Coordinates of C-alpha atoms in Angstrom, one line a residue:
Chain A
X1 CA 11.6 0.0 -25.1
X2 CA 9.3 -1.3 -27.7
X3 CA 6.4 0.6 -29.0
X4 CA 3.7 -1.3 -30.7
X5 CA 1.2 0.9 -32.5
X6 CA -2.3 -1.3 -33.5
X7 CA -5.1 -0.3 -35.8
X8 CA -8.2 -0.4 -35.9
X9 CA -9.1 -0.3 -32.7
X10 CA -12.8 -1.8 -33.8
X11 CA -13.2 -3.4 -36.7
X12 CA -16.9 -5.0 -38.2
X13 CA -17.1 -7.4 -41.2
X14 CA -19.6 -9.8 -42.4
X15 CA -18.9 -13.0 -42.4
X16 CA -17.3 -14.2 -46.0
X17 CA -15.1 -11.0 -46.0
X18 CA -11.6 -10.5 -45.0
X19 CA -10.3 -8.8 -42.0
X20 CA -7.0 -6.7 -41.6
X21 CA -5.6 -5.5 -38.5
X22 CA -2.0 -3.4 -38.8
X23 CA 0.5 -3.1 -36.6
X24 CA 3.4 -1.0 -36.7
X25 CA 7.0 -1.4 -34.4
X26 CA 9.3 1.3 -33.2
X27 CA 12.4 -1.2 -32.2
X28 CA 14.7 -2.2 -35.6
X29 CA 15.8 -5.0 -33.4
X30 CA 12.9 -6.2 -32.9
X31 CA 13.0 -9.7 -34.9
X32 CA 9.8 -11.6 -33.6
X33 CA 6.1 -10.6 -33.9
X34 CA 3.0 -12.9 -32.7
X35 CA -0.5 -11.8 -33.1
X36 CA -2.6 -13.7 -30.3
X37 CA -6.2 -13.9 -30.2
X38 CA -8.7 -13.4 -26.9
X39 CA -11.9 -14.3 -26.5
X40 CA -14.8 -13.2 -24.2
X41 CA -13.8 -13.9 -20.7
X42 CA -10.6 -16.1 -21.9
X43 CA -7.3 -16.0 -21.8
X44 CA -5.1 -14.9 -24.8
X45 CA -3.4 -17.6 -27.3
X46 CA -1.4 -17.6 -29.7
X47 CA -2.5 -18.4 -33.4
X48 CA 0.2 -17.1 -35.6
X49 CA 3.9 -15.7 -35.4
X50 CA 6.1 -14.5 -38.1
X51 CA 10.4 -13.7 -37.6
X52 CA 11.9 -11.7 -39.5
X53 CA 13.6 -13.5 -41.2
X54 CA 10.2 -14.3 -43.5
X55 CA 7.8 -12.1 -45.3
X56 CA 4.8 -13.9 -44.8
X57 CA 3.5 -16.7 -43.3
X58 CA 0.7 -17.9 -43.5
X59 CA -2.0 -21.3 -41.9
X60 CA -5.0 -22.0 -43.1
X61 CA -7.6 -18.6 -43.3
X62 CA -5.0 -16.8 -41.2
X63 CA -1.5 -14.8 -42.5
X64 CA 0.7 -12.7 -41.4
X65 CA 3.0 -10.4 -43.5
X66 CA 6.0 -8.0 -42.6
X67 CA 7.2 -5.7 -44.0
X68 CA 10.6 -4.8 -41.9
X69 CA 12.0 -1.4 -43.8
X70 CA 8.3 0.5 -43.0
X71 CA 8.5 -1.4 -39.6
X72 CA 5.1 -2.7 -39.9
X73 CA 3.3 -6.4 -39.8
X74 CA -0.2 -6.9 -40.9
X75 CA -3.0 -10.0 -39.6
X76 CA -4.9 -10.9 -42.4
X77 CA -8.1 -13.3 -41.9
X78 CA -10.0 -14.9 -45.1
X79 CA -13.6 -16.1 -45.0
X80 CA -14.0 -14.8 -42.1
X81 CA -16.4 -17.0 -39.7
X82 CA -18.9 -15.5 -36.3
X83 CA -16.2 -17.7 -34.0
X84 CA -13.3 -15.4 -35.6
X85 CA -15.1 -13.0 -33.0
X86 CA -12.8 -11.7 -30.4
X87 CA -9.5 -9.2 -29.5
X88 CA -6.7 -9.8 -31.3
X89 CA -3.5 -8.5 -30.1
X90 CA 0.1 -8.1 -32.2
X91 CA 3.9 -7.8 -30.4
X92 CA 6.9 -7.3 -31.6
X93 CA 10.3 -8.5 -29.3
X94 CA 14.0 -8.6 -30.0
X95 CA 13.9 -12.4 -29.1
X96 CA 17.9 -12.3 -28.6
X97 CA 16.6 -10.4 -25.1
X98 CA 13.9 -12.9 -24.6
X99 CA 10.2 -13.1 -24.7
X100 CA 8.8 -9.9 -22.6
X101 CA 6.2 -9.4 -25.0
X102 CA 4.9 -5.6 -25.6
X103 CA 1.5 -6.0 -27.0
X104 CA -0.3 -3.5 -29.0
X105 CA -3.5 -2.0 -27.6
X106 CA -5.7 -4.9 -29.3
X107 CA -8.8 -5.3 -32.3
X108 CA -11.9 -5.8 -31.2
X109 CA -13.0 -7.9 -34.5
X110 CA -16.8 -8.3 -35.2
X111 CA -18.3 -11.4 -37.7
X112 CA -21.2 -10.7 -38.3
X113 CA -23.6 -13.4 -40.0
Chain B
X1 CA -1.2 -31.0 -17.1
X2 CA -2.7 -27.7 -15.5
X3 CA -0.6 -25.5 -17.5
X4 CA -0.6 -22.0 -16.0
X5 CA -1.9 -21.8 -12.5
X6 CA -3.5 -18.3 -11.0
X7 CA -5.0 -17.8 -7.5
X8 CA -7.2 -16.1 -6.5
X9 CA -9.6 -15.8 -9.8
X10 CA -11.4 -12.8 -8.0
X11 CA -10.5 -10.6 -5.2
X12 CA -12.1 -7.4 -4.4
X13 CA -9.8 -5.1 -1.7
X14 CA -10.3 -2.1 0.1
X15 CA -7.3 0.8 -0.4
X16 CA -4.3 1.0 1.0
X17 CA -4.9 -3.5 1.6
X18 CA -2.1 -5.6 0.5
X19 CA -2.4 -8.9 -1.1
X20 CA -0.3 -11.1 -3.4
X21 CA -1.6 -13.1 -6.7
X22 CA -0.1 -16.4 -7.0
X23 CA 1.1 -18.2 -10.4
X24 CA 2.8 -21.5 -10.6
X25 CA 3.0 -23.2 -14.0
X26 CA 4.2 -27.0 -14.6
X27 CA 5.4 -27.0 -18.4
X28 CA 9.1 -26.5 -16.6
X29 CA 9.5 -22.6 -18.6
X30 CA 12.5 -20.6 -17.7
X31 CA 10.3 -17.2 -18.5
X32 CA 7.5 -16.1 -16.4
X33 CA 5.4 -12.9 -16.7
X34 CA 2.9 -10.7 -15.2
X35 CA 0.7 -8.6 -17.4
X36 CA -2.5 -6.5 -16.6
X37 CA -5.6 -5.9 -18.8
X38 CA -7.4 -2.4 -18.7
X39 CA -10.3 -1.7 -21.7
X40 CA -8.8 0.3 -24.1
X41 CA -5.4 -0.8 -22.8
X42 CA -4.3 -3.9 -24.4
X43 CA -2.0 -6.1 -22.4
X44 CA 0.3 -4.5 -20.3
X45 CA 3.7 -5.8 -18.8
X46 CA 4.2 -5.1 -15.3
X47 CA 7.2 -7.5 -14.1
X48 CA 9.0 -10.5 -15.7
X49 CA 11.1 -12.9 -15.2
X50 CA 13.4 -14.5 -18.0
X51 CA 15.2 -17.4 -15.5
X52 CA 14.6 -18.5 -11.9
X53 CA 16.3 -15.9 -9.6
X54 CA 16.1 -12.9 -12.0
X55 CA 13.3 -10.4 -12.1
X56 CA 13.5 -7.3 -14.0
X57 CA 10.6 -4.2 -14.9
X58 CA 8.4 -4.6 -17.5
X59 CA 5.7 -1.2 -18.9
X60 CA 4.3 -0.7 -15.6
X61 CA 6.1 -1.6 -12.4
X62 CA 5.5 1.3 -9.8
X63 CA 3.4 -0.2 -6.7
X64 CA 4.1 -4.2 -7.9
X65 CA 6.7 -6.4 -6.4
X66 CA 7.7 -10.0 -7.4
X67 CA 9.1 -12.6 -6.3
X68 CA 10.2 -15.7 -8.3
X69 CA 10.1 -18.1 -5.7
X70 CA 11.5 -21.3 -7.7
X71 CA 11.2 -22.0 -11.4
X72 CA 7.7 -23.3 -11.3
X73 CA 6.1 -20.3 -9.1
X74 CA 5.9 -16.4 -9.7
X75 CA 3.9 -14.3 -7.8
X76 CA 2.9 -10.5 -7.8
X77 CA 2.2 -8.6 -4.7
X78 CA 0.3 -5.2 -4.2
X79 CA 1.5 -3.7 -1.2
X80 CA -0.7 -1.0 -0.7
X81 CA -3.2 -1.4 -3.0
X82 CA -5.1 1.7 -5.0
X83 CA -8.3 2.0 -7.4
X84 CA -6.0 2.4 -10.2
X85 CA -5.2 -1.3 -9.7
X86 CA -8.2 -2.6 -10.4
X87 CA -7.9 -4.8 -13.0
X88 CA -7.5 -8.2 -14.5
X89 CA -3.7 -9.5 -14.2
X90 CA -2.6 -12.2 -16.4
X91 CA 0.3 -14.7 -15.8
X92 CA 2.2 -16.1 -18.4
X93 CA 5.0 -18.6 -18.8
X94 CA 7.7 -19.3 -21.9
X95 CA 10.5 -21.3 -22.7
X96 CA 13.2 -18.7 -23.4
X97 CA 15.2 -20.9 -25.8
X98 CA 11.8 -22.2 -27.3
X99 CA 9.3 -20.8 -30.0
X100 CA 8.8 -17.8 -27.8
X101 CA 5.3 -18.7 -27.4
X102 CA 3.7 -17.6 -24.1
X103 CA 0.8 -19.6 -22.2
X104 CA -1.2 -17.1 -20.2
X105 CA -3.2 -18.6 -16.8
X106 CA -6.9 -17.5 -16.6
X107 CA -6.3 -14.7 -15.3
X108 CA -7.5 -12.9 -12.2
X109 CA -9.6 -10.2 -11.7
X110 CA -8.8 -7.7 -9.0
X111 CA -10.9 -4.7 -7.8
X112 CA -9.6 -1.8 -5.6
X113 CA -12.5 0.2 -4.0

């Protein structure tokens, strides 16, 4: 199956700066890849997705980029704000098999003020 | 529009107790999921299933059963349960045509003594 490989496992920035979590994929069929965001005591939701059909995507402070020959994807998060605070996991799925997401291990991001 | 139901939200059992966790969601999904949460650990699949009267393994299956019982309800059972279970288990639900985009339940937290 899927392997989903996330780094950092911590990551601390102050708030203005810009935030990068990696993620790299083990699956070349693999042709879907949503990063979802948890916060403290919540449940995870979904804030950006990317196929792989694109090389970037990006909304608002938020992007995603992929990169599918190095089988990796990257979250990247501008201006970063103290609510921008929380886990954020990546997956990566060959959609044509459905949506059984395998998630990576998860960022623990820190905004500091 | 509840979304994604769970019950219970907490549960603490003793070893070797059975119990089952209960997820019905009302946004008429084909996909349902069950996923467990460990620090350190990310999100882990334990059982999923892609259309009403299919159920297949996800990551980690052993000492889980499911049962899909109709398309709105999934739940997860723990036969004989052990400390190693002690967690917090998400449901999630999907459309498996649709965006891919999964809608996680609150979550319940589960401890094994």
């Amino acid at each position: 199956g899927e392997n989903v490989e996330q780094h950092p496992s911590t990551l601390s920035v102050q708030e203005g700066d810009s935030a990068v979590i990696k993620c790299t994929y083990s699956d070349s069929a693999s042709n879907y890849f949503p990063w979802y965001k948890q916060e403290l005591g919540k449940r995870p939701q979904l804030i950006i997705d990317i196929r792989s059909n694109v090389g970037e995507k990006k909304d608002q402070r938020i992007a995603v980029t992929l990169n599918k020959t190095a089988k990796h994807f990257s979250l990247h998060i501008t201006e970063t704000q103290p609510e921008d605070s929380a886990v954020y996991f990546c997956a990566a799925v060959n959609s044509n098999s459905g949506y059984a997401l395998n998630f990576g291990k998860g960022t623990s991001l820190l905004v500091t003020p | 529009n509840a979304g994604v139901t769970q019950t219970p939200k907490f549960q603490v059992l003793k070893t070797g107790q059975s119990m089952t966790l209960q997820c019905a969601q009302d946004m008429n999904h084909n996909s349902m999921y069950w996923y467990r949460q460990d620090p350190g650990m990310g999100l882990r699949l334990i059982y999923y299933s892609a259309s009403e009267g299919t159920t297949d393994k996800g990551e980690v299956p052993n000492g889980y059963n499911v049962s899909r019982l109709n398309k709105r309800e999934f739940s997860l059972r723990l036969e004989s349960a052990a400390p190693s279970q002690t967690s917090v288990y998400f449901c999630a639900s999907s459309y498996v045509e649709g965006s891919g985009e999964l809608f996680f339940g609150e979550g319940s937290r589960l401890t094994v003594l």
